[in-house]
PDB file of C-alpha atoms and ligand atoms in Angstrom:
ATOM      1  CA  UNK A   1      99.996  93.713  63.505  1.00 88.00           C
ATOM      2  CA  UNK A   2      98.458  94.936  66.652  1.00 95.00           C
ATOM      3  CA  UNK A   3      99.598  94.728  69.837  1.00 98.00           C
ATOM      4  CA  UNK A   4      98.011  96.351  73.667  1.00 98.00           C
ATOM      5  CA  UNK A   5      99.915  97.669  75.962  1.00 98.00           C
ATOM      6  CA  UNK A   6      98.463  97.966  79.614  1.00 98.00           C
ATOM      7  CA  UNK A   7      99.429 100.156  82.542  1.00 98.00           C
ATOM      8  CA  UNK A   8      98.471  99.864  86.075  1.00 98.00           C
ATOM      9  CA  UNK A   9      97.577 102.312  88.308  1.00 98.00           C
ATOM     10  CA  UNK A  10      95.262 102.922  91.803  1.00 97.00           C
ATOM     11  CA  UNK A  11      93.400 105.774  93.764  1.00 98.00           C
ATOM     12  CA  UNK A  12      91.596 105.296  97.188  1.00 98.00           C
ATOM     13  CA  UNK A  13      88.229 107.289  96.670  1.00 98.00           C
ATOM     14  CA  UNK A  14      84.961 106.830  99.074  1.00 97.00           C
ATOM     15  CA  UNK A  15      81.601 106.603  97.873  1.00 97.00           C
ATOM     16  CA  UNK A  16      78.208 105.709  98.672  1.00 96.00           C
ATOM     17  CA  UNK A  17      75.154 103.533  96.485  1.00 96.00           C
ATOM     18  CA  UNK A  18      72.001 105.508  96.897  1.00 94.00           C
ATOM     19  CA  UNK A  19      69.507 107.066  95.014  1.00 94.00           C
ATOM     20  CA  UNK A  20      67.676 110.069  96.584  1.00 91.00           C
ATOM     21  CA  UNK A  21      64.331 109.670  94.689  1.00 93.00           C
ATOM     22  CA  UNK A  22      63.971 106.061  96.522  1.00 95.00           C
ATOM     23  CA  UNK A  23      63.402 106.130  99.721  1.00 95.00           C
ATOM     24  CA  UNK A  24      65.575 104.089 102.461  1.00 92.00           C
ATOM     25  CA  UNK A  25      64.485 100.957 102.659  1.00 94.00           C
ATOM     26  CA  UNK A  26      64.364 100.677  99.279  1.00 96.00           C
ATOM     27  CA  UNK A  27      67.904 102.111  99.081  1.00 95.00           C
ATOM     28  CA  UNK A  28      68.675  99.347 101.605  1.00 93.00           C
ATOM     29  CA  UNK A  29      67.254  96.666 100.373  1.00 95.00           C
ATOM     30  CA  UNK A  30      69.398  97.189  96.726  1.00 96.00           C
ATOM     31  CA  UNK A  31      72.616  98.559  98.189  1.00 95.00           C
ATOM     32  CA  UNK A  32      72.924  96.936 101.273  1.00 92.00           C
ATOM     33  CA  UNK A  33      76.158  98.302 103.145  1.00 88.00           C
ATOM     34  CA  UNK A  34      77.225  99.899  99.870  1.00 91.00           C
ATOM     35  CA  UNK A  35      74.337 102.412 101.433  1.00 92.00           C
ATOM     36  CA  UNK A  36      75.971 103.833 104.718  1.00 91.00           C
ATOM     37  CA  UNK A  37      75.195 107.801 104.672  1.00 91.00           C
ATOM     38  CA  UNK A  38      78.591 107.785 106.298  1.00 93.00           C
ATOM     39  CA  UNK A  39      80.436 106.771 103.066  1.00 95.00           C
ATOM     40  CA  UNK A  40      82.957 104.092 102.967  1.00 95.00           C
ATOM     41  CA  UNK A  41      86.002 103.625 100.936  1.00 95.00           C
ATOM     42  CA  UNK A  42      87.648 101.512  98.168  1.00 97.00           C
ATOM     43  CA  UNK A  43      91.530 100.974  97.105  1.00 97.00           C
ATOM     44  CA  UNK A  44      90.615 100.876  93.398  1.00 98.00           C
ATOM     45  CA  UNK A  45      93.061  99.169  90.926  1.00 98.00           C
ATOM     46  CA  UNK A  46      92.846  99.961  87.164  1.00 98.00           C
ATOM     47  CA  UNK A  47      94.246  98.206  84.196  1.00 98.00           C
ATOM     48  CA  UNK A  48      94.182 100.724  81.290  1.00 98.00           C
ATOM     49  CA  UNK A  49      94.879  99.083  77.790  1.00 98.00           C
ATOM     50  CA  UNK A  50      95.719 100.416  74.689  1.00 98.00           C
ATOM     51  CA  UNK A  51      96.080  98.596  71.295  1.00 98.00           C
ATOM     52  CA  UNK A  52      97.208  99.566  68.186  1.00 98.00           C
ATOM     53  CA  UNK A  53      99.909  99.366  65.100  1.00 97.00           C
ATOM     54  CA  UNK A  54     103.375  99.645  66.401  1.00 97.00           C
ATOM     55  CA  UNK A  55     104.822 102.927  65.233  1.00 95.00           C
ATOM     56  CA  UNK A  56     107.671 101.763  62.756  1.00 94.00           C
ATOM     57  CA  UNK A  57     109.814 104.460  63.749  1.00 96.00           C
ATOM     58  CA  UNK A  58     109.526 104.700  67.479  1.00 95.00           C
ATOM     59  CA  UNK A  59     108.675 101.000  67.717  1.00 96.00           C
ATOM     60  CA  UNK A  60     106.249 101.827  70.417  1.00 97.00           C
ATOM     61  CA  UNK A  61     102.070 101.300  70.366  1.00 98.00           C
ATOM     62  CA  UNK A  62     101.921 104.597  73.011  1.00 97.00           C
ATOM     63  CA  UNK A  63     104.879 106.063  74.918  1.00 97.00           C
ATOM     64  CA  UNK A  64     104.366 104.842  77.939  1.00 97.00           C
ATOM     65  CA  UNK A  65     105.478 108.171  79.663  1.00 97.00           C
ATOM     66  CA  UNK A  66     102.836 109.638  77.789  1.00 97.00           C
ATOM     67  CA  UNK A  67      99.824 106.812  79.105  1.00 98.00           C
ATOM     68  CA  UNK A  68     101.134 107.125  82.322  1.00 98.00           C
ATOM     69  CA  UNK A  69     100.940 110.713  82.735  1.00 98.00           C
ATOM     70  CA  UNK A  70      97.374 111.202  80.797  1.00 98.00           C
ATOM     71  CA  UNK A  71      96.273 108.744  83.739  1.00 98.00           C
ATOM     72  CA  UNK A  72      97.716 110.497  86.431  1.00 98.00           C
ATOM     73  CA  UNK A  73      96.113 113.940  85.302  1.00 97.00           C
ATOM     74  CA  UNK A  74      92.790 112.513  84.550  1.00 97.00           C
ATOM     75  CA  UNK A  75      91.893 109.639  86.650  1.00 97.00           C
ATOM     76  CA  UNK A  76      94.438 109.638  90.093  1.00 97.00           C
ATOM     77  CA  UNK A  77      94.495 114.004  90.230  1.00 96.00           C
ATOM     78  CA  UNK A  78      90.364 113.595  90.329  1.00 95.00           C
ATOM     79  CA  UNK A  79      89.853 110.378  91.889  1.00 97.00           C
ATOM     80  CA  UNK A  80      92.529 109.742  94.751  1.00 97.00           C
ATOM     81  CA  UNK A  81      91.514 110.448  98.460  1.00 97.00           C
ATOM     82  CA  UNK A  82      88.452 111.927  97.004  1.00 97.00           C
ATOM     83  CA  UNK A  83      84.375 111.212  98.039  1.00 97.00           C
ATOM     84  CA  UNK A  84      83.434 110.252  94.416  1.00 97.00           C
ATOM     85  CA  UNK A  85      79.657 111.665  95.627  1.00 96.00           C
ATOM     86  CA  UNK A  86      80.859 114.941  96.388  1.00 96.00           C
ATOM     87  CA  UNK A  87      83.750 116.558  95.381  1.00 96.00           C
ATOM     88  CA  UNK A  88      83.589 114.392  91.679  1.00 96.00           C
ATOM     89  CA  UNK A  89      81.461 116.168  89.285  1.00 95.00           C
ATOM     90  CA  UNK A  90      80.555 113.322  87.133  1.00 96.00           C
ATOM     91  CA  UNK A  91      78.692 111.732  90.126  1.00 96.00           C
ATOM     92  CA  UNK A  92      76.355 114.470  91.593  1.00 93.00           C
ATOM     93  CA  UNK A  93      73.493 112.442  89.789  1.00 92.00           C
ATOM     94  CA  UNK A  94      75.143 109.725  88.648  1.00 96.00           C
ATOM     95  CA  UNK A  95      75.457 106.213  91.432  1.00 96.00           C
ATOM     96  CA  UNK A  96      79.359 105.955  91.629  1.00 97.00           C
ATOM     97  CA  UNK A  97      79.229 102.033  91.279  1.00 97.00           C
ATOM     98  CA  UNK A  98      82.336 100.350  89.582  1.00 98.00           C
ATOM     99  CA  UNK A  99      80.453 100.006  86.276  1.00 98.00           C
ATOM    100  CA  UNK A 100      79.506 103.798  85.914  1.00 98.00           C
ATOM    101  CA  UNK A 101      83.203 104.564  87.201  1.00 98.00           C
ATOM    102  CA  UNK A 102      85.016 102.610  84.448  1.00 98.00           C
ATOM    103  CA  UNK A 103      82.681 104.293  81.552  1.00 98.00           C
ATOM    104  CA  UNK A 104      83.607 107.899  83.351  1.00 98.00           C
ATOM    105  CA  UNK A 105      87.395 106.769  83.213  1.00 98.00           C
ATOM    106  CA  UNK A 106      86.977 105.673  79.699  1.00 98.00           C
ATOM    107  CA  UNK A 107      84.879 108.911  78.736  1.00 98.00           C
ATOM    108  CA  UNK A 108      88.011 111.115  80.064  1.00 98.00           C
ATOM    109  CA  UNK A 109      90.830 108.686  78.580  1.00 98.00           C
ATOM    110  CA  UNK A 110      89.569 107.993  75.015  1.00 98.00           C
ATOM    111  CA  UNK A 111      89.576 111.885  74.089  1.00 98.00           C
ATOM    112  CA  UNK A 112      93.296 112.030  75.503  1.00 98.00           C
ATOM    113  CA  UNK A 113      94.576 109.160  72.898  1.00 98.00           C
ATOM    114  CA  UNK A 114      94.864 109.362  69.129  1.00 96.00           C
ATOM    115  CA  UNK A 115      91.777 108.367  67.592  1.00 94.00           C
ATOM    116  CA  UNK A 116      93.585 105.379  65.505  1.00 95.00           C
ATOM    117  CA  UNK A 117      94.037 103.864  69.061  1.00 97.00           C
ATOM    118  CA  UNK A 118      91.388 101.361  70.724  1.00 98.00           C
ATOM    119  CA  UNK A 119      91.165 101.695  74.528  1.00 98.00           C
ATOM    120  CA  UNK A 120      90.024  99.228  77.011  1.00 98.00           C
ATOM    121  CA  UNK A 121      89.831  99.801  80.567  1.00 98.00           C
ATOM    122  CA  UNK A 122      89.431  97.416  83.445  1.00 98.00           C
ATOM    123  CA  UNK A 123      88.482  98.780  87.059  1.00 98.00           C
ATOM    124  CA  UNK A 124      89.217  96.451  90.145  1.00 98.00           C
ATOM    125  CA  UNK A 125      86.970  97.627  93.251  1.00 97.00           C
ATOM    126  CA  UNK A 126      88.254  94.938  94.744  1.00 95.00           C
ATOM    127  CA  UNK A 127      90.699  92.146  94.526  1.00 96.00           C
ATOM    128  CA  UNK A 128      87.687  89.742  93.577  1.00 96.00           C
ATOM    129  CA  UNK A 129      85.992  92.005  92.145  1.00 97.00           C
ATOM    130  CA  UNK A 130      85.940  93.865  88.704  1.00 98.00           C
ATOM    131  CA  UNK A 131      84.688  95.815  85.796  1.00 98.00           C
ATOM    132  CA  UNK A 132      85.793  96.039  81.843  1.00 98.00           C
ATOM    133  CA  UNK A 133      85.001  98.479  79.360  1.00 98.00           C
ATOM    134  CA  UNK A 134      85.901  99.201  75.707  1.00 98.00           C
ATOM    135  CA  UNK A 135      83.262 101.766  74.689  1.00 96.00           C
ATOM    136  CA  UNK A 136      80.934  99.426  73.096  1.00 88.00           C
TER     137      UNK A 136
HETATM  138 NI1   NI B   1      81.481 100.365  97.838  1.00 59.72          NI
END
């Protein structure tokens, strides 16, 4: 019997859509607004799921104490109030858009959880839109 738990959490972060081997109007003409060389800024909400057996003598999937501190260290610590381009090391050469964001979030979770546990993480950039991933 397998059940997911999910926790919810946010970070602000700015970013811009560019690559620098295109050249402007092509960066324009792809990224739009998403483009500004002044940056611009997202209130990103996450839905991190995990599923697995419950634990028959804790009765829990994950502590959530645990989940909720593994996302705080690893996701709102290096995210929140930050420019995703610069001060994010996973996106000097790689285009912060919500896709590539959820697999980075993923990449730094799914090492943090036991390996018996399946991980799914959605990533709201925002309130209409969003991104899923499950490491498939
Ligand atoms: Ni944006």
């Amino acid at each position: 019997m397998k059940v997911t738990v999910s926790r919810k959490a946010h970070f602000n972060a700015a970013h811009r859509l560019y690559r620098k081997d295109w050249s402007h109007e092509k960066n324009e003409e792809i990224f739009g607004l998403c483009n500004n060389p002044n940056f611009h800024g997202h209130n990103y909400e996450l839905i991190v799921s995990v599923t697995g057996e419950i634990d028959q003598e804790t009765g829990y999937v994950i502590d959530m104490k645990i989940l909720k501190d593994i996302i705080k260290f690893e996701v709102e610590d290096t995210f929140d109030h930050k420019n995703l381009n610069i001060e994010v090391p996973e996106f000097k050469e790689l285009n912060p858009t919500a896709e590539n964001i959820v697999v980075v979030i993923y990449n730094k979770l799914k090492p943090k959880l036991s390996s018996h546990l399946d991980l799914e993480v959605v990533l709201y950039e925002t309130p209409r839109n969003f991104v899923k991933y499950s490491g498939e």
